[in-house]
mmCIF file of C-alpha atoms in Angstrom:
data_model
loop_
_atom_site.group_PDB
_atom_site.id
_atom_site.type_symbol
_atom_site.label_atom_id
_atom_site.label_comp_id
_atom_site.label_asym_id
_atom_site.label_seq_id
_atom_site.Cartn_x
_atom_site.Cartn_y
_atom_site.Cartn_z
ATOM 1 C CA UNK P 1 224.147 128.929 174.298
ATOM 2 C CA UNK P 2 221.430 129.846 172.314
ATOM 3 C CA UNK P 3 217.986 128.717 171.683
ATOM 4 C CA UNK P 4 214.823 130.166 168.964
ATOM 5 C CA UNK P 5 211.807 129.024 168.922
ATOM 6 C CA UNK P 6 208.970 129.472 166.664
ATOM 7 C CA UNK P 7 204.967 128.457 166.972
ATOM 8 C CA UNK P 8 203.309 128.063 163.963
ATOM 9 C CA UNK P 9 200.071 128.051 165.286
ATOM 10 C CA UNK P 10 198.378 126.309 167.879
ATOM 11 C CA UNK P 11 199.343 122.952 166.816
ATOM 12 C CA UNK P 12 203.205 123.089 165.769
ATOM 13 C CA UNK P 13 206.395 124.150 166.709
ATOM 14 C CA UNK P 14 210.251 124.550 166.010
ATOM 15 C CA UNK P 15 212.966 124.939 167.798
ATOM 16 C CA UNK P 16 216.757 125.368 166.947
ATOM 17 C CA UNK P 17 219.683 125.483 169.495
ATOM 18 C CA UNK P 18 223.434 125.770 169.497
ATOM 19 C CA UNK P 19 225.851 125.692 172.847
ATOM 20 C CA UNK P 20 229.401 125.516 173.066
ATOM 21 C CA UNK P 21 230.909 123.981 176.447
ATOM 22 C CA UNK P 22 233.951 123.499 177.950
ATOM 23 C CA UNK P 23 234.652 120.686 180.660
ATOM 24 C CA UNK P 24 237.033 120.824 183.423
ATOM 25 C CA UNK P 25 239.683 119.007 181.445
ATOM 26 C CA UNK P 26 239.443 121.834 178.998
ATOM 27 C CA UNK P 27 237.594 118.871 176.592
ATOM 28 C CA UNK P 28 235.403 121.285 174.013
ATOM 29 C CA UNK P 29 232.026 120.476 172.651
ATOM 30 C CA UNK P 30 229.686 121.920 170.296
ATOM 31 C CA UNK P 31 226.331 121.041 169.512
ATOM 32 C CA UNK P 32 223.664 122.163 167.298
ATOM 33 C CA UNK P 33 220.041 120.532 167.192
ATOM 34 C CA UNK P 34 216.569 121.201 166.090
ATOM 35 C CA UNK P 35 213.184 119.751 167.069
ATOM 36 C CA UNK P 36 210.077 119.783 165.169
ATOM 37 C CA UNK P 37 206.635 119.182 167.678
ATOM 38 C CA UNK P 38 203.362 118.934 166.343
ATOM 39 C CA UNK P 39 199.809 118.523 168.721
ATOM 40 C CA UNK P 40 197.877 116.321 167.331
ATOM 41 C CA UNK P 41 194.620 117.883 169.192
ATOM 42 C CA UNK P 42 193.884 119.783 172.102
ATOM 43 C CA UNK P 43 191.657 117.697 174.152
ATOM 44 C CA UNK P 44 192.819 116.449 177.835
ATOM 45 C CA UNK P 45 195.481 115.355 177.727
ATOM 46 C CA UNK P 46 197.034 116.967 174.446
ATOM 47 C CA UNK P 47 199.486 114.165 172.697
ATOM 48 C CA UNK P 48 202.445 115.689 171.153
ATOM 49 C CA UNK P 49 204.316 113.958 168.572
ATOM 50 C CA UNK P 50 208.018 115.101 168.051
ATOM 51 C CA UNK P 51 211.164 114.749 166.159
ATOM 52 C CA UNK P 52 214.549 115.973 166.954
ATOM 53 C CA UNK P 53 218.215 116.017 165.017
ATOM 54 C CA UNK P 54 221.021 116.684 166.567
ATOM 55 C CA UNK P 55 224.413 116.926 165.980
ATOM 56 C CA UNK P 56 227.545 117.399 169.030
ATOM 57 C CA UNK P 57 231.016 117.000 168.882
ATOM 58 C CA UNK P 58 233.912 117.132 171.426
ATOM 59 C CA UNK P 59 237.943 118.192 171.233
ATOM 60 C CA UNK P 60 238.585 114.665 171.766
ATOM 61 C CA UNK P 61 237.471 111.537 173.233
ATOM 62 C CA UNK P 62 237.409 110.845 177.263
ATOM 63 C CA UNK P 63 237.693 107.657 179.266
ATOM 64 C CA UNK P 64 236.310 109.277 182.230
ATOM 65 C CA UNK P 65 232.865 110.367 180.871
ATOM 66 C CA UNK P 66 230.571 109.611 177.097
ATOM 67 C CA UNK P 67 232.285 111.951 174.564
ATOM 68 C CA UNK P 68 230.647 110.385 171.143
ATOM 69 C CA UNK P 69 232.793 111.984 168.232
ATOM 70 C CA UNK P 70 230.747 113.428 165.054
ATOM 71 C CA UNK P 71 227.442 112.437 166.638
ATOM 72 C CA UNK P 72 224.165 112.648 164.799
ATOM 73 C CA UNK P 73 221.317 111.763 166.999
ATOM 74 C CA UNK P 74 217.625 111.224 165.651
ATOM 75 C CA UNK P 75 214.483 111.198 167.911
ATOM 76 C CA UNK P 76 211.056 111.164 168.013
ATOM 77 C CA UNK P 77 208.835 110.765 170.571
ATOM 78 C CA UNK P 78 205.200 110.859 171.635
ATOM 79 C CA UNK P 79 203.714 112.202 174.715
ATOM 80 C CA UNK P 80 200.307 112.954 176.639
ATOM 81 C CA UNK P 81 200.010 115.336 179.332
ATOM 82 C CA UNK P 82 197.108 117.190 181.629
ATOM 83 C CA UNK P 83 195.898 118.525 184.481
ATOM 84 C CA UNK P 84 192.697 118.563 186.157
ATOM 85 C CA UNK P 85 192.069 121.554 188.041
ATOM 86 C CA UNK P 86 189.729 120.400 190.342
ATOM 87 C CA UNK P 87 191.305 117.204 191.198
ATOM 88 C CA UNK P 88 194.362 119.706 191.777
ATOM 89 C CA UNK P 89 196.620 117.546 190.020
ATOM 90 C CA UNK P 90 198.918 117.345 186.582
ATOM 91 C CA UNK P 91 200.391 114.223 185.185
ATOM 92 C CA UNK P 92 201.963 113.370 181.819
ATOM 93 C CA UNK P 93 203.803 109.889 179.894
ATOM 94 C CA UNK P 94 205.903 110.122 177.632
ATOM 95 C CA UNK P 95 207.608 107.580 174.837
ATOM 96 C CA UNK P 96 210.994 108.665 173.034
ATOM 97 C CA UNK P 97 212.986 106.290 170.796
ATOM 98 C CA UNK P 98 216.767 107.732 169.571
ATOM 99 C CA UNK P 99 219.068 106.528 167.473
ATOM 100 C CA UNK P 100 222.780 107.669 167.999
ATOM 101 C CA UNK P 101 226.333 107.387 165.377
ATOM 102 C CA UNK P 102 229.325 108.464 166.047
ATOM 103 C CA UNK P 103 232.718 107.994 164.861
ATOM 104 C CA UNK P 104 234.225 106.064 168.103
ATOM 105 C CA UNK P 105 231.453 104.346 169.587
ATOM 106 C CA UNK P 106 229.107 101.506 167.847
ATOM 107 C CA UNK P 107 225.333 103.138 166.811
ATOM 108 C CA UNK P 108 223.346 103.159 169.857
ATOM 109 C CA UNK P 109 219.006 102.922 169.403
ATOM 110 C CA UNK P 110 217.193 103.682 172.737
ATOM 111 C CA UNK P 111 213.976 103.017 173.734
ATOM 112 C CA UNK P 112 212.537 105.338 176.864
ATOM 113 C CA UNK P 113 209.322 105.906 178.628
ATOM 114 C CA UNK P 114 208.565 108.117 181.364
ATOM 115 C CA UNK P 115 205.680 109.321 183.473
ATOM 116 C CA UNK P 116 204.847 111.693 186.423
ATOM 117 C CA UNK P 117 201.631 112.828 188.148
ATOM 118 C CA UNK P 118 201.873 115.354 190.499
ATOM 119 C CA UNK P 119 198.985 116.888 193.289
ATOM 120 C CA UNK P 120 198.057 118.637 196.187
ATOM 121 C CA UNK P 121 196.745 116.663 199.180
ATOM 122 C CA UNK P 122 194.869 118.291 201.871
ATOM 123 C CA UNK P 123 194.589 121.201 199.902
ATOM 124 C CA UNK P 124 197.976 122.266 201.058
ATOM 125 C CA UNK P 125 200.828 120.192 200.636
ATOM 126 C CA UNK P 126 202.621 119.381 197.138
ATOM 127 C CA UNK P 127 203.499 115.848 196.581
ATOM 128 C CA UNK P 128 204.669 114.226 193.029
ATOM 129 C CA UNK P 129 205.824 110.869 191.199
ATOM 130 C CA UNK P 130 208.033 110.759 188.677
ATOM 131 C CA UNK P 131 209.384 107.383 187.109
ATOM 132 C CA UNK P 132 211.584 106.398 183.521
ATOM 133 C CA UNK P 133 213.198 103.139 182.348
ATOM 134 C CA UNK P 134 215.175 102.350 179.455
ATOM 135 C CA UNK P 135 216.834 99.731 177.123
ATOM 136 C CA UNK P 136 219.270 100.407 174.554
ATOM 137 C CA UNK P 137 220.527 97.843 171.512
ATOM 138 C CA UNK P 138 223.238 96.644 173.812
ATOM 139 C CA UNK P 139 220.788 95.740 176.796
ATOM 140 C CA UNK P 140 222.198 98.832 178.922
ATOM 141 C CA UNK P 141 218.968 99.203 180.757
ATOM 142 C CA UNK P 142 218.216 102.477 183.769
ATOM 143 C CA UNK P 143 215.743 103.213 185.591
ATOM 144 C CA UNK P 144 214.494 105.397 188.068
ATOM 145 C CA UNK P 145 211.817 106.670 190.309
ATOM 146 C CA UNK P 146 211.701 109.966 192.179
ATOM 147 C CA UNK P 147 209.092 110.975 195.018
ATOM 148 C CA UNK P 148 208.770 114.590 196.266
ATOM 149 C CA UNK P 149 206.826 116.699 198.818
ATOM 150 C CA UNK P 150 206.956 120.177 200.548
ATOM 151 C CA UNK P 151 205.659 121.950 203.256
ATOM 152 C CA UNK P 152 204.756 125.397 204.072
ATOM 153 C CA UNK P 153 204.173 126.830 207.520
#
């Protein structure tokens, strides 16, 4: 795997990747993808607006797990996130719609949003939020929420 990376200035970005992989039923994929981000200012909290291409391909197809053949995948998304120092805490959102072809499965358009705030309470113990949901063109929805903490003594 291999990823480059290259900021502009303080605004933009772009960022290139390949990876090969090989499953455990010796299935083979390769994948190569690019993203283009661009901050639209740098006030709190920064919003980010970003496109991606991909493209990944597998050996051959799998009933046991998603193997889309020849896929191209377009995204772009949008997303905000801070911190406040002095409140001790860092949250962000973020909004991502993809659209996905392949050769063996029918074109798939997702919508997805996602958040998480996370803080420390009682100056001492770290405790976060995270949460997503999303809907796809064939009303395949997920969702999830994830709550964390840690202690130190």
């Amino acid at each position: 795997e291999g990823t480059l990376r290259w900021d502009w200035n303080g605004h933009g970005s772009v960022t290139g990747l390949f990876s090969k992989g090989t499953y455990t039923d010796d299935n083979d994929r390769s994948t190569v993808s690019g993203t283009v981000a661009y901050r639209m200012n740098h006030g709190q909290p920064p919003l980010t607006l970003d496109y991606g291409l991909a493209w990944s391909d597998f050996a051959r197809g799998s009933s046991s797990y998603f193997t889309p053949l020849q896929g191209v995948k377009h995204s772009a998304g949008l997303s905000a996130n801070g911190y406040s120092e002095r409140a001790a805490i860092d949250y962000g959102a973020r909004y991502q719609f993809s659209y996905l072809r392949s050769s063996n499965f029918d074109d798939i358009a997702t919508n997805v949003w996602s958040g998480y705030a996370d803080a420390i309470v009682f100056d001492a113990i770290p405790l976060g939020a995270e949460g997503y949901y999303s809907v796809d063109n064939h009303s395949y929805r997920t969702w999830g929420v994830t709550i964390s903490a840690s202690a130190r003594w």
